[in-house]
Amino acid sequence: MSKEEQAMKGLWDMFKKRMWLDSFRMKESLMAYNPSEIHCIAYIGEDMDSNVTKLAESFDMTRGAISKLTKKLINKGLIESYQRADNKKEVYFKLTSQGKKIYNIHEDIHREFKDRDQPFFNQVTEEQLDVILDFANKYNTHLDAEIMKLGIKMRSDNL
């Protein structure tokens, strides 16, 4: 196996393990909700002016898919829609008290992940992080160029 293949395998294995560990804990605490619902709640909790357009752009999903998702969250009592006095055309979303509880659980879990991994990162030097960041930026730029060659817009459902 070439070094390039070893590097990609190592990154993929690391990613899978991190996703498995994180999803295991998320499912344990938030099993009643799917990942897109949790991410939508998290986004709305962070952005005071969340609307269909912002959510669609952020998640790289269609406005129709976001409309379905937000309707589902409204029906579950996790978010509510509103209009601002200065813009009666646009519909915005905010968390309900139940949505805020889910948001806070999600944030607490992410803090747990950071605390879990911090001892490892305390051993990593600035120079090592710089090499990793440089690699990630260059490889992402390469992949973006390859995606553009295909002439398609990348959507999260294409991943």
PDB file of C-alpha atoms in Angstrom:
ATOM      1  CA  MET A   1       0.000   0.000   0.000  1.00  0.00           C
ATOM      2  CA  SER A   2       1.428   3.401  -0.974  1.00  0.00           C
ATOM      3  CA  LYS A   3       1.887   6.193   1.571  1.00  0.00           C
ATOM      4  CA  GLU A   4      -0.974   8.083  -0.082  1.00  0.00           C
ATOM      5  CA  GLU A   5      -3.242   5.061   0.347  1.00  0.00           C
ATOM      6  CA  GLN A   6      -2.064   4.596   3.936  1.00  0.00           C
ATOM      7  CA  ALA A   7      -2.760   8.274   4.669  1.00  0.00           C
ATOM      8  CA  MET A   8      -6.256   8.124   3.157  1.00  0.00           C
ATOM      9  CA  LYS A   9      -7.028   4.851   4.959  1.00  0.00           C
ATOM     10  CA  GLY A  10      -5.780   6.321   8.236  1.00  0.00           C
ATOM     11  CA  LEU A  11      -7.916   9.433   7.809  1.00  0.00           C
ATOM     12  CA  TRP A  12     -10.955   7.371   6.831  1.00  0.00           C
ATOM     13  CA  ASP A  13     -10.502   5.016   9.806  1.00  0.00           C
ATOM     14  CA  MET A  14     -10.120   8.006  12.145  1.00  0.00           C
ATOM     15  CA  PHE A  15     -13.234   9.650  10.710  1.00  0.00           C
ATOM     16  CA  LYS A  16     -15.309   6.459  11.041  1.00  0.00           C
ATOM     17  CA  LYS A  17     -14.219   5.929  14.660  1.00  0.00           C
ATOM     18  CA  ARG A  18     -14.970   9.527  15.582  1.00  0.00           C
ATOM     19  CA  MET A  19     -18.375   9.343  13.898  1.00  0.00           C
ATOM     20  CA  TRP A  20     -19.158   6.043  15.633  1.00  0.00           C
ATOM     21  CA  LEU A  21     -18.157   7.352  19.076  1.00  0.00           C
ATOM     22  CA  ASP A  22     -20.036  10.607  18.584  1.00  0.00           C
ATOM     23  CA  SER A  23     -23.162   8.988  17.133  1.00  0.00           C
ATOM     24  CA  PHE A  24     -23.212   6.399  19.919  1.00  0.00           C
ATOM     25  CA  ARG A  25     -23.413   9.182  22.522  1.00  0.00           C
ATOM     26  CA  MET A  26     -25.839  11.275  20.452  1.00  0.00           C
ATOM     27  CA  LYS A  27     -28.207   8.340  19.940  1.00  0.00           C
ATOM     28  CA  GLU A  28     -28.092   7.600  23.641  1.00  0.00           C
ATOM     29  CA  SER A  29     -29.222  11.131  24.579  1.00  0.00           C
ATOM     30  CA  LEU A  30     -31.208  12.220  21.535  1.00  0.00           C
ATOM     31  CA  MET A  31     -32.608   8.967  20.168  1.00  0.00           C
ATOM     32  CA  ALA A  32     -36.009  10.465  19.401  1.00  0.00           C
ATOM     33  CA  TYR A  33     -34.518  12.772  16.760  1.00  0.00           C
ATOM     34  CA  ASN A  34     -32.659  12.164  13.524  1.00  0.00           C
ATOM     35  CA  PRO A  35     -29.375  13.958  12.721  1.00  0.00           C
ATOM     36  CA  SER A  36     -30.950  16.487  10.346  1.00  0.00           C
ATOM     37  CA  GLU A  37     -33.459  17.485  13.040  1.00  0.00           C
ATOM     38  CA  ILE A  38     -30.679  17.922  15.602  1.00  0.00           C
ATOM     39  CA  HIS A  39     -28.529  19.956  13.195  1.00  0.00           C
ATOM     40  CA  CYS A  40     -31.487  22.154  12.301  1.00  0.00           C
ATOM     41  CA  ILE A  41     -32.247  22.771  15.991  1.00  0.00           C
ATOM     42  CA  ALA A  42     -28.562  23.584  16.589  1.00  0.00           C
ATOM     43  CA  TYR A  43     -28.487  26.041  13.683  1.00  0.00           C
ATOM     44  CA  ILE A  44     -31.670  27.796  14.782  1.00  0.00           C
ATOM     45  CA  GLY A  45     -30.324  27.944  18.329  1.00  0.00           C
ATOM     46  CA  GLU A  46     -27.191  29.716  17.070  1.00  0.00           C
ATOM     47  CA  ASP A  47     -28.750  32.056  14.478  1.00  0.00           C
ATOM     48  CA  MET A  48     -31.399  34.537  15.602  1.00  0.00           C
ATOM     49  CA  ASP A  49     -32.629  35.128  12.036  1.00  0.00           C
ATOM     50  CA  SER A  50     -32.983  31.547  10.793  1.00  0.00           C
ATOM     51  CA  ASN A  51     -35.195  31.169   7.757  1.00  0.00           C
ATOM     52  CA  VAL A  52     -35.670  28.595   5.004  1.00  0.00           C
ATOM     53  CA  THR A  53     -33.097  30.243   2.732  1.00  0.00           C
ATOM     54  CA  LYS A  54     -30.350  30.376   5.376  1.00  0.00           C
ATOM     55  CA  LEU A  55     -31.038  26.810   6.471  1.00  0.00           C
ATOM     56  CA  ALA A  56     -31.033  25.530   2.873  1.00  0.00           C
ATOM     57  CA  GLU A  57     -27.713  27.235   2.159  1.00  0.00           C
ATOM     58  CA  SER A  58     -26.142  26.078   5.399  1.00  0.00           C
ATOM     59  CA  PHE A  59     -27.163  22.424   4.961  1.00  0.00           C
ATOM     60  CA  ASP A  60     -26.758  22.426   1.171  1.00  0.00           C
ATOM     61  CA  MET A  61     -30.337  21.205   0.835  1.00  0.00           C
ATOM     62  CA  THR A  62     -33.254  22.403  -1.259  1.00  0.00           C
ATOM     63  CA  ARG A  63     -35.707  24.915   0.163  1.00  0.00           C
ATOM     64  CA  GLY A  64     -38.403  22.239  -0.234  1.00  0.00           C
ATOM     65  CA  ALA A  65     -36.459  19.766   1.894  1.00  0.00           C
ATOM     66  CA  ILE A  66     -35.931  22.439   4.558  1.00  0.00           C
ATOM     67  CA  SER A  67     -39.642  23.306   4.486  1.00  0.00           C
ATOM     68  CA  LYS A  68     -40.482  19.656   5.169  1.00  0.00           C
ATOM     69  CA  LEU A  69     -37.914  19.474   7.952  1.00  0.00           C
ATOM     70  CA  THR A  70     -39.063  22.675   9.657  1.00  0.00           C
ATOM     71  CA  LYS A  71     -42.708  21.612   9.387  1.00  0.00           C
ATOM     72  CA  LYS A  72     -41.770  18.354  11.114  1.00  0.00           C
ATOM     73  CA  LEU A  73     -39.973  20.262  13.887  1.00  0.00           C
ATOM     74  CA  ILE A  74     -42.953  22.602  14.314  1.00  0.00           C
ATOM     75  CA  ASN A  75     -45.279  19.604  14.597  1.00  0.00           C
ATOM     76  CA  LYS A  76     -42.978  18.103  17.253  1.00  0.00           C
ATOM     77  CA  GLY A  77     -43.129  21.364  19.204  1.00  0.00           C
ATOM     78  CA  LEU A  78     -39.399  22.048  18.904  1.00  0.00           C
ATOM     79  CA  ILE A  79     -39.464  25.235  16.822  1.00  0.00           C
ATOM     80  CA  GLU A  80     -42.016  27.871  15.946  1.00  0.00           C
ATOM     81  CA  SER A  81     -42.268  30.238  13.031  1.00  0.00           C
ATOM     82  CA  TYR A  82     -42.671  33.994  13.204  1.00  0.00           C
ATOM     83  CA  GLN A  83     -42.481  37.093  11.052  1.00  0.00           C
ATOM     84  CA  ARG A  84     -40.611  40.261  11.912  1.00  0.00           C
ATOM     85  CA  ALA A  85     -42.440  43.574  11.912  1.00  0.00           C
ATOM     86  CA  ASP A  86     -40.003  44.957   9.322  1.00  0.00           C
ATOM     87  CA  ASN A  87     -40.361  41.977   6.947  1.00  0.00           C
ATOM     88  CA  LYS A  88     -43.799  40.402   6.675  1.00  0.00           C
ATOM     89  CA  LYS A  89     -42.773  38.403   3.592  1.00  0.00           C
ATOM     90  CA  GLU A  90     -40.101  36.195   5.218  1.00  0.00           C
ATOM     91  CA  VAL A  91     -40.811  33.456   7.768  1.00  0.00           C
ATOM     92  CA  TYR A  92     -38.252  32.963  10.531  1.00  0.00           C
ATOM     93  CA  PHE A  93     -37.800  30.199  13.092  1.00  0.00           C
ATOM     94  CA  LYS A  94     -36.953  30.117  16.771  1.00  0.00           C
ATOM     95  CA  LEU A  95     -36.670  27.364  19.334  1.00  0.00           C
ATOM     96  CA  THR A  96     -39.497  26.571  21.703  1.00  0.00           C
ATOM     97  CA  SER A  97     -38.691  25.732  25.325  1.00  0.00           C
ATOM     98  CA  GLN A  98     -38.565  22.035  24.332  1.00  0.00           C
ATOM     99  CA  GLY A  99     -36.316  22.893  21.381  1.00  0.00           C
ATOM    100  CA  LYS A 100     -34.003  24.800  23.746  1.00  0.00           C
ATOM    101  CA  LYS A 101     -33.734  21.694  25.931  1.00  0.00           C
ATOM    102  CA  ILE A 102     -32.686  19.620  22.910  1.00  0.00           C
ATOM    103  CA  TYR A 103     -30.272  22.378  21.845  1.00  0.00           C
ATOM    104  CA  ASN A 104     -28.672  22.434  25.313  1.00  0.00           C
ATOM    105  CA  ILE A 105     -28.312  18.633  25.394  1.00  0.00           C
ATOM    106  CA  HIS A 106     -26.639  18.793  21.972  1.00  0.00           C
ATOM    107  CA  GLU A 107     -24.245  21.522  23.124  1.00  0.00           C
ATOM    108  CA  ASP A 108     -23.401  19.602  26.304  1.00  0.00           C
ATOM    109  CA  ILE A 109     -22.600  16.502  24.270  1.00  0.00           C
ATOM    110  CA  HIS A 110     -20.301  18.487  21.964  1.00  0.00           C
ATOM    111  CA  ARG A 111     -18.482  19.832  25.041  1.00  0.00           C
ATOM    112  CA  GLU A 112     -18.095  16.219  26.210  1.00  0.00           C
ATOM    113  CA  PHE A 113     -16.549  15.312  22.828  1.00  0.00           C
ATOM    114  CA  LYS A 114     -14.116  18.220  23.077  1.00  0.00           C
ATOM    115  CA  ASP A 115     -13.193  17.275  26.658  1.00  0.00           C
ATOM    116  CA  ARG A 116     -12.785  13.619  25.626  1.00  0.00           C
ATOM    117  CA  ASP A 117     -10.358  14.502  22.841  1.00  0.00           C
ATOM    118  CA  GLN A 118      -8.506  17.390  24.519  1.00  0.00           C
ATOM    119  CA  PRO A 119      -5.838  15.174  26.183  1.00  0.00           C
ATOM    120  CA  PHE A 120      -4.848  13.940  22.735  1.00  0.00           C
ATOM    121  CA  PHE A 121      -4.723  17.448  21.242  1.00  0.00           C
ATOM    122  CA  ASN A 122      -2.658  18.667  24.181  1.00  0.00           C
ATOM    123  CA  GLN A 123       0.109  16.376  22.888  1.00  0.00           C
ATOM    124  CA  VAL A 124      -0.035  17.699  19.323  1.00  0.00           C
ATOM    125  CA  THR A 125       2.349  20.529  18.425  1.00  0.00           C
ATOM    126  CA  GLU A 126       1.429  23.693  16.534  1.00  0.00           C
ATOM    127  CA  GLU A 127       3.646  22.534  13.688  1.00  0.00           C
ATOM    128  CA  GLN A 128       1.828  19.194  13.442  1.00  0.00           C
ATOM    129  CA  LEU A 129      -1.527  20.974  13.350  1.00  0.00           C
ATOM    130  CA  ASP A 130      -0.212  23.359  10.684  1.00  0.00           C
ATOM    131  CA  VAL A 131       0.787  20.384   8.482  1.00  0.00           C
ATOM    132  CA  ILE A 132      -2.640  18.781   8.932  1.00  0.00           C
ATOM    133  CA  LEU A 133      -4.466  22.045   8.190  1.00  0.00           C
ATOM    134  CA  ASP A 134      -2.328  22.674   5.117  1.00  0.00           C
ATOM    135  CA  PHE A 135      -3.025  19.140   3.830  1.00  0.00           C
ATOM    136  CA  ALA A 136      -6.776  19.469   4.489  1.00  0.00           C
ATOM    137  CA  ASN A 137      -6.978  22.855   2.744  1.00  0.00           C
ATOM    138  CA  LYS A 138      -5.034  21.695  -0.301  1.00  0.00           C
ATOM    139  CA  TYR A 139      -6.942  18.426  -0.617  1.00  0.00           C
ATOM    140  CA  ASN A 140     -10.305  20.185  -0.224  1.00  0.00           C
ATOM    141  CA  THR A 141      -9.307  22.659  -2.939  1.00  0.00           C
ATOM    142  CA  HIS A 142      -8.393  19.721  -5.202  1.00  0.00           C
ATOM    143  CA  LEU A 143     -11.712  17.988  -4.490  1.00  0.00           C
ATOM    144  CA  ASP A 144     -13.650  21.225  -5.094  1.00  0.00           C
ATOM    145  CA  ALA A 145     -11.981  21.510  -8.511  1.00  0.00           C
ATOM    146  CA  GLU A 146     -12.886  17.897  -9.332  1.00  0.00           C
ATOM    147  CA  ILE A 147     -16.505  18.522  -8.318  1.00  0.00           C
ATOM    148  CA  MET A 148     -16.605  21.641 -10.504  1.00  0.00           C
ATOM    149  CA  LYS A 149     -15.333  19.581 -13.466  1.00  0.00           C
ATOM    150  CA  LEU A 150     -18.441  17.424 -13.099  1.00  0.00           C
ATOM    151  CA  GLY A 151     -20.551  20.540 -13.513  1.00  0.00           C
ATOM    152  CA  ILE A 152     -22.780  19.724 -10.595  1.00  0.00           C
ATOM    153  CA  LYS A 153     -23.553  21.548  -7.395  1.00  0.00           C
ATOM    154  CA  MET A 154     -22.580  19.463  -4.406  1.00  0.00           C
ATOM    155  CA  ARG A 155     -25.506  18.735  -2.136  1.00  0.00           C
ATOM    156  CA  SER A 156     -25.387  17.033   1.220  1.00  0.00           C
ATOM    157  CA  ASP A 157     -27.601  14.247  -0.174  1.00  0.00           C
ATOM    158  CA  ASN A 158     -24.895  13.561  -2.809  1.00  0.00           C
ATOM    159  CA  LEU A 159     -22.341  12.700  -0.130  1.00  0.00           C
TER     160      LEU A 159
END
